[in-house]
GROMACS .gro file of C-alpha atoms in nm:
model
  194
    1ASP     CA    1   0.000   0.000   0.000
    2VAL     CA    2   0.276   0.242   0.094
    3GLN     CA    3   0.470   0.171  -0.227
    4MET     CA    4   0.161   0.220  -0.442
    5ALA     CA    5   0.076   0.555  -0.279
    6MET     CA    6   0.441   0.666  -0.306
    7SER     CA    7   0.461   0.566  -0.671
    8MET     CA    8   0.167   0.792  -0.753
    9ALA     CA    9   0.266   1.083  -0.526
   10PRO     CA   10   0.640   1.048  -0.458
   11GLY     CA   11   0.665   1.375  -0.266
   12ALA     CA   12   0.374   1.303  -0.032
   13THR     CA   13   0.412   1.246   0.338
   14ILE     CA   14   0.281   0.895   0.404
   15LEU     CA   15   0.139   0.816   0.747
   16VAL     CA   16   0.100   0.452   0.849
   17TYR     CA   17  -0.146   0.358   1.123
   18GLU     CA   18  -0.130   0.008   1.270
   19GLY     CA   19  -0.324  -0.171   1.541
   20ASN     CA   20  -0.537  -0.471   1.629
   21ASN     CA   21  -0.882  -0.314   1.587
   22ILE     CA   22  -0.993  -0.147   1.263
   23ASP     CA   23  -1.232   0.087   1.443
   24ASP     CA   24  -0.954   0.207   1.675
   25ILE     CA   25  -0.723   0.263   1.378
   26LEU     CA   26  -0.977   0.456   1.171
   27ASN     CA   27  -1.093   0.651   1.476
   28LYS     CA   28  -0.732   0.758   1.544
   29ILE     CA   29  -0.697   0.876   1.184
   30ALA     CA   30  -1.016   1.079   1.222
   31ASP     CA   31  -0.912   1.220   1.560
   32ASP     CA   32  -0.567   1.321   1.431
   33ASP     CA   33  -0.725   1.480   1.120
   34ILE     CA   34  -0.383   1.501   0.953
   35ALA     CA   35  -0.421   1.263   0.657
   36LYS     CA   36  -0.646   1.415   0.391
   37GLN     CA   37  -0.642   1.099   0.180
   38VAL     CA   38  -0.697   0.767   0.357
   39SER     CA   39  -0.692   0.422   0.201
   40THR     CA   40  -0.755   0.076   0.336
   41SER     CA   41  -0.699  -0.253   0.164
   42GLY     CA   42  -0.847  -0.463   0.441
   43GLY     CA   43  -1.197  -0.598   0.430
   44TYR     CA   44  -1.387  -0.737   0.723
   45TYR     CA   45  -1.731  -0.867   0.805
   46PRO     CA   46  -1.948  -0.783   0.976
   47ALA     CA   47  -1.873  -0.414   0.986
   48SER     CA   48  -1.900  -0.253   1.327
   49ALA     CA   49  -2.173  -0.016   1.439
   50MET     CA   50  -1.906   0.257   1.483
   51LEU     CA   51  -1.789   0.254   1.123
   52PRO     CA   52  -2.062   0.480   0.975
   53ASN     CA   53  -1.984   0.748   1.236
   54ILE     CA   54  -1.610   0.730   1.169
   55VAL     CA   55  -1.658   0.751   0.792
   56SER     CA   56  -1.899   1.043   0.837
   57GLU     CA   57  -1.635   1.221   1.045
   58PHE     CA   58  -1.381   1.169   0.764
   59SER     CA   59  -1.625   1.326   0.521
   60ALA     CA   60  -1.709   1.621   0.748
   61GLN     CA   61  -1.336   1.694   0.795
   62GLY     CA   62  -1.258   1.674   0.424
   63GLN     CA   63  -1.072   1.344   0.449
   64SER     CA   64  -1.117   1.129   0.135
   65PHE     CA   65  -1.156   0.762   0.231
   66TYR     CA   66  -1.080   0.496  -0.030
   67ALA     CA   67  -1.147   0.126   0.030
   68ALA     CA   68  -1.040  -0.159  -0.199
   69SER     CA   69  -1.344  -0.335  -0.346
   70GLY     CA   70  -1.186  -0.680  -0.315
   71ASP     CA   71  -1.039  -0.931  -0.555
   72ASN     CA   72  -1.309  -1.198  -0.578
   73GLY     CA   73  -1.493  -1.066  -0.880
   74ALA     CA   74  -1.854  -0.957  -0.900
   75TYR     CA   75  -2.107  -1.082  -0.650
   76THR     CA   76  -2.483  -1.103  -0.671
   77ASN     CA   77  -2.739  -0.979  -0.423
   78ALA     CA   78  -2.797  -1.334  -0.294
   79ILE     CA   79  -2.426  -1.396  -0.241
   80PHE     CA   80  -2.381  -1.058  -0.075
   81GLU     CA   81  -2.637  -1.142   0.191
   82THR     CA   82  -2.522  -1.495   0.268
   83THR     CA   83  -2.147  -1.526   0.212
   84ASN     CA   84  -1.881  -1.350   0.414
   85ILE     CA   85  -1.602  -1.425   0.168
   86LEU     CA   86  -1.716  -1.188  -0.105
   87ILE     CA   87  -1.828  -0.900   0.115
   88TYR     CA   88  -1.556  -0.643   0.138
   89GLN     CA   89  -1.653  -0.388   0.399
   90PRO     CA   90  -1.639  -0.089   0.429
   91THR     CA   91  -1.692  -0.046   0.054
   92THR     CA   92  -2.067   0.011   0.069
   93TYR     CA   93  -2.082   0.286   0.330
   94PRO     CA   94  -2.188   0.634   0.224
   95ASN     CA   95  -1.917   0.900   0.257
   96MET     CA   96  -1.642   0.671   0.133
   97THR     CA   97  -1.527   0.561  -0.209
   98ALA     CA   98  -1.500   0.198  -0.318
   99VAL     CA   99  -1.209   0.150  -0.559
  100GLY     CA  100  -1.222  -0.133  -0.810
  101GLY     CA  101  -0.953  -0.253  -1.048
  102THR     CA  102  -0.871  -0.212  -1.415
  103VAL     CA  103  -0.627  -0.363  -1.662
  104MET     CA  104  -0.430  -0.103  -1.857
  105THR     CA  105  -0.256  -0.169  -2.187
  106LEU     CA  106   0.037   0.042  -2.302
  107ALA     CA  107   0.189   0.051  -2.650
  108GLN     CA  108   0.518  -0.068  -2.497
  109HIS     CA  109   0.676  -0.077  -2.153
  110GLY     CA  110   0.659   0.281  -2.031
  111GLY     CA  111   0.494   0.382  -2.357
  112PRO     CA  112   0.169   0.564  -2.431
  113TRP     CA  113  -0.169   0.446  -2.308
  114VAL     CA  114  -0.364   0.223  -2.549
  115SER     CA  115  -0.668   0.104  -2.356
  116GLU     CA  116  -0.810   0.025  -2.013
  117THR     CA  117  -1.080  -0.228  -1.925
  118ALA     CA  118  -1.242  -0.357  -1.609
  119TRP     CA  119  -1.042  -0.626  -1.430
  120SER     CA  120  -1.247  -0.947  -1.394
  121GLY     CA  121  -1.114  -1.000  -1.041
  122SER     CA  122  -1.234  -0.661  -0.919
  123GLY     CA  123  -1.495  -0.689  -0.645
  124GLY     CA  124  -1.831  -0.540  -0.728
  125GLY     CA  125  -2.204  -0.564  -0.694
  126TRP     CA  126  -2.460  -0.387  -0.480
  127ASP     CA  127  -2.557  -0.365  -0.116
  128PRO     CA  128  -2.924  -0.438  -0.039
  129ASP     CA  129  -2.894  -0.238   0.284
  130VAL     CA  130  -2.788   0.091   0.123
  131ALA     CA  131  -3.017   0.293  -0.105
  132ILE     CA  132  -2.878   0.403  -0.439
  133PRO     CA  133  -2.699   0.739  -0.399
  134SER     CA  134  -2.797   1.037  -0.613
  135TYR     CA  135  -2.479   1.017  -0.824
  136GLN     CA  136  -2.573   0.665  -0.941
  137GLN     CA  137  -2.936   0.743  -1.024
  138GLY     CA  138  -3.052   0.777  -1.382
  139ILE     CA  139  -2.777   0.554  -1.520
  140SER     CA  140  -2.870   0.253  -1.733
  141MET     CA  141  -2.767  -0.062  -1.548
  142THR     CA  142  -2.866  -0.303  -1.825
  143ALA     CA  143  -2.516  -0.378  -1.956
  144ASN     CA  144  -2.340  -0.404  -1.619
  145GLN     CA  145  -2.629  -0.573  -1.434
  146GLY     CA  146  -2.614  -0.309  -1.161
  147SER     CA  147  -2.898  -0.214  -0.933
  148THR     CA  148  -3.132   0.079  -0.986
  149GLN     CA  149  -3.239   0.066  -0.618
  150TYR     CA  150  -2.922  -0.004  -0.416
  151ARG     CA  151  -2.568   0.135  -0.399
  152ASN     CA  152  -2.344  -0.017  -0.664
  153VAL     CA  153  -1.976  -0.075  -0.594
  154PRO     CA  154  -1.711   0.005  -0.691
  155ASP     CA  155  -1.758   0.379  -0.735
  156ILE     CA  156  -1.440   0.422  -0.938
  157SER     CA  157  -1.160   0.200  -1.063
  158MET     CA  158  -0.784   0.226  -1.099
  159GLN     CA  159  -0.503   0.011  -1.238
  160ALA     CA  160  -0.490  -0.322  -1.050
  161VAL     CA  161  -0.298  -0.559  -1.278
  162THR     CA  162   0.059  -0.565  -1.415
  163LEU     CA  163   0.201  -0.363  -1.131
  164TYR     CA  164   0.535  -0.417  -0.961
  165SER     CA  165   0.673  -0.346  -0.618
  166LEU     CA  166   1.035  -0.336  -0.505
  167ARG     CA  167   1.124  -0.591  -0.239
  168ASN     CA  168   1.429  -0.767  -0.099
  169ASN     CA  169   1.689  -0.505  -0.187
  170GLY     CA  170   1.551  -0.394  -0.522
  171ILE     CA  171   1.393  -0.708  -0.672
  172LEU     CA  172   1.086  -0.627  -0.883
  173VAL     CA  173   0.792  -0.842  -0.775
  174PRO     CA  174   0.467  -0.848  -0.977
  175THR     CA  175   0.161  -0.753  -0.774
  176SER     CA  176  -0.205  -0.708  -0.850
  177GLY     CA  177  -0.537  -0.638  -0.686
  178THR     CA  178  -0.760  -0.362  -0.562
  179SER     CA  179  -0.523  -0.336  -0.264
  180ALA     CA  180  -0.304  -0.152  -0.513
  181SER     CA  181  -0.590   0.047  -0.668
  182GLY     CA  182  -0.702   0.208  -0.339
  183PRO     CA  183  -0.366   0.357  -0.241
  184LEU     CA  184  -0.300   0.458  -0.603
  185MET     CA  185  -0.626   0.656  -0.594
  186ALA     CA  186  -0.528   0.811  -0.259
  187GLY     CA  187  -0.195   0.916  -0.414
  188PHE     CA  188  -0.373   1.056  -0.718
  189THR     CA  189  -0.606   1.259  -0.494
  190ALA     CA  190  -0.304   1.394  -0.305
  191LEU     CA  191  -0.169   1.522  -0.637
  192VAL     CA  192  -0.505   1.680  -0.721
  193HIS     CA  193  -0.510   1.856  -0.383
  194GLN     CA  194  -0.151   1.970  -0.429
   0.00000   0.00000   0.00000
């Protein structure tokens, strides 16, 4: 996560919060109110009762909160309600942004952009407990099989495949997943704010 955020915004100050309880970690980030872009790659179920309040505090303070949408592909309403494996909280909460994954094609290594498509592993679907937000209303959901009644996730997507991280004294290691997309989006937002 740190390498992905740094690769997008190399001059940014990166803060790392660690702990044993996700609510305590996120609450500390909100209380400190230093980080203006926050990303999490961890999903958990069930989400706590405190999470909506913490995410609302982020929003009220101008902190952008990005959560990876998961790497298990699309899920259906029935799966969402009955299977913990595919639910990637906190991606469905209002006042936060779920980040899915894309596959980008370049003309050559380091060359110009050619195309970008949705990554089949990117988590997505809808949450039957959250009404569709205004920014998703009036959009045809026929092609993507989205919901016209409930919040659809992800909200946005970013490169998730054919990425590399440096490990073990400079060895390039291929990596992929929405756990890269979320911090990349946080880094991008840092550049926008700059």
